[in-house]
Short mmCIF file of C-alpha atoms in Angstrom, two decimals:
data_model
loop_
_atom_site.label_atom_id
_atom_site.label_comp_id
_atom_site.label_asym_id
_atom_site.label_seq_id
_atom_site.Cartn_x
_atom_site.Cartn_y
_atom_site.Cartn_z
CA UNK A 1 97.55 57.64 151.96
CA UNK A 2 97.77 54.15 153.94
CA UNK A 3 96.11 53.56 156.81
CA UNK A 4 96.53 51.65 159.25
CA UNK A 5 93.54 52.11 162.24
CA UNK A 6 93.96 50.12 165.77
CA UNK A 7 90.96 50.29 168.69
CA UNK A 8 90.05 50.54 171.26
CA UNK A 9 93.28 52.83 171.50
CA UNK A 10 93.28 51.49 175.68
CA UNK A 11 92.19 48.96 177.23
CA UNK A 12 92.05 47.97 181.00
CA UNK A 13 90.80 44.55 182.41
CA UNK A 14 91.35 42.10 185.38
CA UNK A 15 93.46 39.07 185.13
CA UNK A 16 91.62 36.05 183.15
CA UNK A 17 89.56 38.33 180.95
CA UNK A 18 89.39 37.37 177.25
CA UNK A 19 90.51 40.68 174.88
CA UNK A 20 89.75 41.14 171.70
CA UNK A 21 92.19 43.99 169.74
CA UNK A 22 90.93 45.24 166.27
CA UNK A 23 93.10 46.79 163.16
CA UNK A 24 91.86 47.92 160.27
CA UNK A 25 93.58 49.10 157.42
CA UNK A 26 93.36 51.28 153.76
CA UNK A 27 96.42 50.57 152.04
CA UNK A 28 96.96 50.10 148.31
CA UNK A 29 99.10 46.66 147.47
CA UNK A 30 98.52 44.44 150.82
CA UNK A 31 101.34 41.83 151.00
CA UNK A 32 100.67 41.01 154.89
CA UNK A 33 99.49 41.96 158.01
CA UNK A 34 102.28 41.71 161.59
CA UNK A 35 101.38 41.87 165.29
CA UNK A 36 104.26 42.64 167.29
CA UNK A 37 104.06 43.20 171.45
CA UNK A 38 105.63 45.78 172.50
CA UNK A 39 107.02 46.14 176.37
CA UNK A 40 109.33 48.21 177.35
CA UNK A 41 111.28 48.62 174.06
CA UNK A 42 111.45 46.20 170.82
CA UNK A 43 108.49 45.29 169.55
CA UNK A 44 108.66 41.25 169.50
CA UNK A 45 106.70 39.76 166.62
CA UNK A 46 103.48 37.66 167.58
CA UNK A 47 102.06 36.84 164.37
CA UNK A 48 101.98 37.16 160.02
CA UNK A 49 98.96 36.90 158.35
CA UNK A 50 98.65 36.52 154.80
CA UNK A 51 95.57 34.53 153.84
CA UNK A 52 91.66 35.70 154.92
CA UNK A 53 90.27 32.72 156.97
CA UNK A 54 93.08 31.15 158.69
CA UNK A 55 93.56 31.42 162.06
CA UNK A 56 97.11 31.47 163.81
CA UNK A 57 97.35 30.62 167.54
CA UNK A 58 100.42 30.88 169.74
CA UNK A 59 99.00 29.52 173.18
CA UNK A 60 96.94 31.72 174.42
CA UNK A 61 96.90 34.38 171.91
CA UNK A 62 95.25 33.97 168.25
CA UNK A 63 95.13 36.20 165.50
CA UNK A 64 92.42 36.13 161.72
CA UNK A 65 92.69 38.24 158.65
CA UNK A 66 89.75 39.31 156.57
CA UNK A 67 90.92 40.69 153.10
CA UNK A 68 87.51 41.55 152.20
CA UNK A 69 86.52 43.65 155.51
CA UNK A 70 90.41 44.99 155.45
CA UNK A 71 90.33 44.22 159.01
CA UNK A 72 92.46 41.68 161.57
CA UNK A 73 91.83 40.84 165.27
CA UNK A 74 94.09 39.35 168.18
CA UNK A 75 92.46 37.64 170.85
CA UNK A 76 93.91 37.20 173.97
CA UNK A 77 92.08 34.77 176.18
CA UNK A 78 92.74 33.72 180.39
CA UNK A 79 95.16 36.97 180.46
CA UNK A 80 97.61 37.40 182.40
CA UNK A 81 99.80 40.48 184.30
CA UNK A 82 102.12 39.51 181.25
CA UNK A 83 99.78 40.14 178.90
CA UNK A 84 99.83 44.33 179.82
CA UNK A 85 101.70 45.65 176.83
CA UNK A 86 101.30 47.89 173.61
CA UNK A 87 99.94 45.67 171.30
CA UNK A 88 100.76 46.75 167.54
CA UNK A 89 99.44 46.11 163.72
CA UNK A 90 101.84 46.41 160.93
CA UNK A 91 100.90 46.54 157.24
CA UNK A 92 103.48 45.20 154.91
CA UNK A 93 102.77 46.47 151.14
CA UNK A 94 104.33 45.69 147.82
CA UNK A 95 106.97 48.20 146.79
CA UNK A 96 108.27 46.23 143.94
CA UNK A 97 111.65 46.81 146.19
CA UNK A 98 111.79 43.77 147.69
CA UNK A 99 112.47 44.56 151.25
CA UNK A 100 108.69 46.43 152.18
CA UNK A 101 108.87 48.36 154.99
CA UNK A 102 106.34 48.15 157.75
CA UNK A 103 103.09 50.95 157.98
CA UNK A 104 102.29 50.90 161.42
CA UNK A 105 98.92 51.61 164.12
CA UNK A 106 99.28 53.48 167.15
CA UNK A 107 98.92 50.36 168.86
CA UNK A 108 96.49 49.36 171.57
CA UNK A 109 97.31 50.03 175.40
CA UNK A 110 96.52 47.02 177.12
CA UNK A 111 96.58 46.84 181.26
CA UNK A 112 95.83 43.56 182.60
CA UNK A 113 94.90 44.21 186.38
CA UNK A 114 95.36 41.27 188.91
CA UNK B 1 117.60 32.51 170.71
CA UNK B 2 118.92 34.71 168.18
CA UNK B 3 118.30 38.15 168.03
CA UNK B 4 119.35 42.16 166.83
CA UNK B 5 121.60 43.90 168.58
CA UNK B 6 121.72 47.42 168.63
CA UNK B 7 124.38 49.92 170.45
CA UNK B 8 124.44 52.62 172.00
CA UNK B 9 121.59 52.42 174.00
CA UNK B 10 121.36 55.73 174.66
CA UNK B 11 123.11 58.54 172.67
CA UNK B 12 123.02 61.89 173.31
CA UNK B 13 124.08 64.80 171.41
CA UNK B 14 123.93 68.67 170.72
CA UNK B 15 122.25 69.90 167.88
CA UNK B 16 124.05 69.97 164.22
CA UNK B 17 126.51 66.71 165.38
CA UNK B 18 126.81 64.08 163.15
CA UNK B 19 125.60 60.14 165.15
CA UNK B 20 126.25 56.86 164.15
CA UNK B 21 124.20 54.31 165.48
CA UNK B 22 125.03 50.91 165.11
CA UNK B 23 123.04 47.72 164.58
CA UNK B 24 124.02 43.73 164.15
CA UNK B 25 121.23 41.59 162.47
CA UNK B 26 120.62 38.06 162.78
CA UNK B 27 123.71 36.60 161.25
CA UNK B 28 121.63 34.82 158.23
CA UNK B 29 119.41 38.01 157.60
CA UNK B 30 119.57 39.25 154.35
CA UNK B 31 117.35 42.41 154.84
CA UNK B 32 117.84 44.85 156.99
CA UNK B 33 115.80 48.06 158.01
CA UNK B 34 115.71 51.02 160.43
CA UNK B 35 112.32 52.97 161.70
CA UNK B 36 111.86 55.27 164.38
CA UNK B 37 109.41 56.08 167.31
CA UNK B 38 109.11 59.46 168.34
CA UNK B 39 107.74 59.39 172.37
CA UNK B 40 103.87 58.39 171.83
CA UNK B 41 103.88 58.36 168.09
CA UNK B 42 103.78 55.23 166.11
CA UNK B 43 106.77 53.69 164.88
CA UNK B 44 107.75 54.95 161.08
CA UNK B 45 109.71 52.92 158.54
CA UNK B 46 112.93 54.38 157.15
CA UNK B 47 114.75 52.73 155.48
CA UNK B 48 115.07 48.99 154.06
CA UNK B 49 118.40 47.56 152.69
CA UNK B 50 119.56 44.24 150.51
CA UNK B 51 122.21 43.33 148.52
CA UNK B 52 124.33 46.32 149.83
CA UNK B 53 122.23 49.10 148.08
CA UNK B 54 118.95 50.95 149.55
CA UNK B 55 115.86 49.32 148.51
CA UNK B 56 112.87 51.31 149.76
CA UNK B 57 113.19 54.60 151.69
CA UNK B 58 110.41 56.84 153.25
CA UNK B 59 109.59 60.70 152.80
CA UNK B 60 111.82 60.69 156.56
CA UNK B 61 114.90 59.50 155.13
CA UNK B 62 116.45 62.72 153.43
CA UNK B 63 119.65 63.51 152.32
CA UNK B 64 120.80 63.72 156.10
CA UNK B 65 120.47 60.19 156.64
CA UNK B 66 122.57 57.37 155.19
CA UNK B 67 122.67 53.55 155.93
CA UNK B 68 125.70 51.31 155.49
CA UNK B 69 126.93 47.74 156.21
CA UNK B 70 130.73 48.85 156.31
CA UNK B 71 131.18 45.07 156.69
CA UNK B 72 129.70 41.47 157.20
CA UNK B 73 127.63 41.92 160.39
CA UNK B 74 127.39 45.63 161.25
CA UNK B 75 124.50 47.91 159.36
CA UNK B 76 124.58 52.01 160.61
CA UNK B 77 122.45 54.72 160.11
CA UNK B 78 124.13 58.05 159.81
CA UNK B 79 122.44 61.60 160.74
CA UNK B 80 124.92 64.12 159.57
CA UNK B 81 123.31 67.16 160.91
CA UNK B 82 120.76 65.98 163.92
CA UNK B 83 118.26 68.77 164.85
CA UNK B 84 116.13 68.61 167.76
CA UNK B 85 113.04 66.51 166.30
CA UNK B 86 115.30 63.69 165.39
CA UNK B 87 115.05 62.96 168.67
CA UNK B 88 113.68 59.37 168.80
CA UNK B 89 114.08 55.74 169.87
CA UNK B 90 115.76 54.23 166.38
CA UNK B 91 115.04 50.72 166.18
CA UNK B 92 116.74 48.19 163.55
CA UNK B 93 115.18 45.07 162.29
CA UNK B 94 116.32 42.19 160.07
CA UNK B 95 114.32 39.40 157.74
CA UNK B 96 115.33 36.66 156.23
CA UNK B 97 113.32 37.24 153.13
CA UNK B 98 111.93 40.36 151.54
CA UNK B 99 108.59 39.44 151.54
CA UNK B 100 106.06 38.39 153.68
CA UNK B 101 108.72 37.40 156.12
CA UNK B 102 108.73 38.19 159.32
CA UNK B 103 110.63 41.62 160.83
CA UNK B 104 113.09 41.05 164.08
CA UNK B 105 113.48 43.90 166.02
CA UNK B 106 116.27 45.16 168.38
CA UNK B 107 115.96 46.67 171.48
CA UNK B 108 116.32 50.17 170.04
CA UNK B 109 118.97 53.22 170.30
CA UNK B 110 117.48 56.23 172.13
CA UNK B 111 118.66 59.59 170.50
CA UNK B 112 118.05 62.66 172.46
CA UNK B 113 119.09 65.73 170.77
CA UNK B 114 119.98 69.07 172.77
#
């Protein structure tokens, strides 16, 4: 069965903290790996990840893959009260389909405190 | 920006009635998917869609649901008979690509069956 494993499952820290959020995952046929935020409803995509080694920054948030480890990490550095969301990994896989739907984590709990 | 669109936002309904919710993709999406989120469970794939015909469905997606783009900008999902654990927040997504492209979510339709 694919797996897809996020920690720490919550997480509370004070305004201008760095975070770091860990996924790991099992799956047979990795295509990609997705971090989406999620607030109060839609999950809004952060970041793909396809290749082991490359880092992809947004501002303040960056994101790695390791294909060897099967894991991925977002950090979050200076946060902010905007930063308090679920945090989510998604594991796209090749279905031979075409259109590979998303295996999600539970998703980390993050509470930025001022 | 732009973005999915999903109505109702709320639907409720007794138990056995048939729903329709409704979903409009980015206009030059060409894949299209629905998942669900039961409250505090991770979100679960569905159902993916191109070129008018299902491409990958999940062990959820029985013979109760159905997906359809009746024309050039709307895509439904259909629960003939809802019971009470379809209750759910049903969220639709659109890519532009069927691979290793990114996922757009909408803000989600919350079903709560009585």
């Amino acid at each position: 069965e694919d797996k897809v494993v996020q920690s720490p499952l919550s997480l509370v820290v004070h305004e201008g903290d760095t975070v770091t959020l860990n996924c790991s995952y099992e799956v047979t046929n990795f295509r990609s790996l997705l971090w989406y935020k999620q607030e109060k409803k839609a999950p809004t995509f952060l970041f793909m990840l396809t290749s082991s080694g490359i880092e992809k920054k947004s501002g303040r948030l960056s994101s790695i893959l390791d294909k060897k480890e099967l894991f991925s990490i977002l950090n979050i550095t200076a946060t902010q009260t905007g930063d308090s969301a679920i945090y989510l990994c998604a594991v796209e896989l090749y279905s031979g389909g075409g259109a590979d739907g998303l295996t999600f984590g539970k998703g980390t709990h993050l509470i930025i405190q001022p | 920006e732009p973005e999915v669109t999903q109505t109702p936002s709320h639907q409720v309904t007794q138990m056995g009635q048939e729903v329709i919710l409704r979903c409009v993709p980015i206009s030059n999406h060409l894949y299209f998917y629905w998942y669900r989120q039961i409250l505090g469970q991770k979100v679960e794939f569905l159902v993916s869609f191109y070129n008018n015909e299902i491409s990958e469905k999940s062990e959820i997606f029985d013979d109760q649901f159905s997906v359809e783009r009746p024309d050039g900008s709307n895509f439904t999902l259909k629960i003939r008979s809802t019971k009470l654990e379809d209750s759910a927040m049903y969220f639709c997504a659109s890519s532009e690509g069927g691979g290793s492209y990114e996922q757009y979510f909408g803000p989600g339709t919350r079903l709560t069956v009585t």
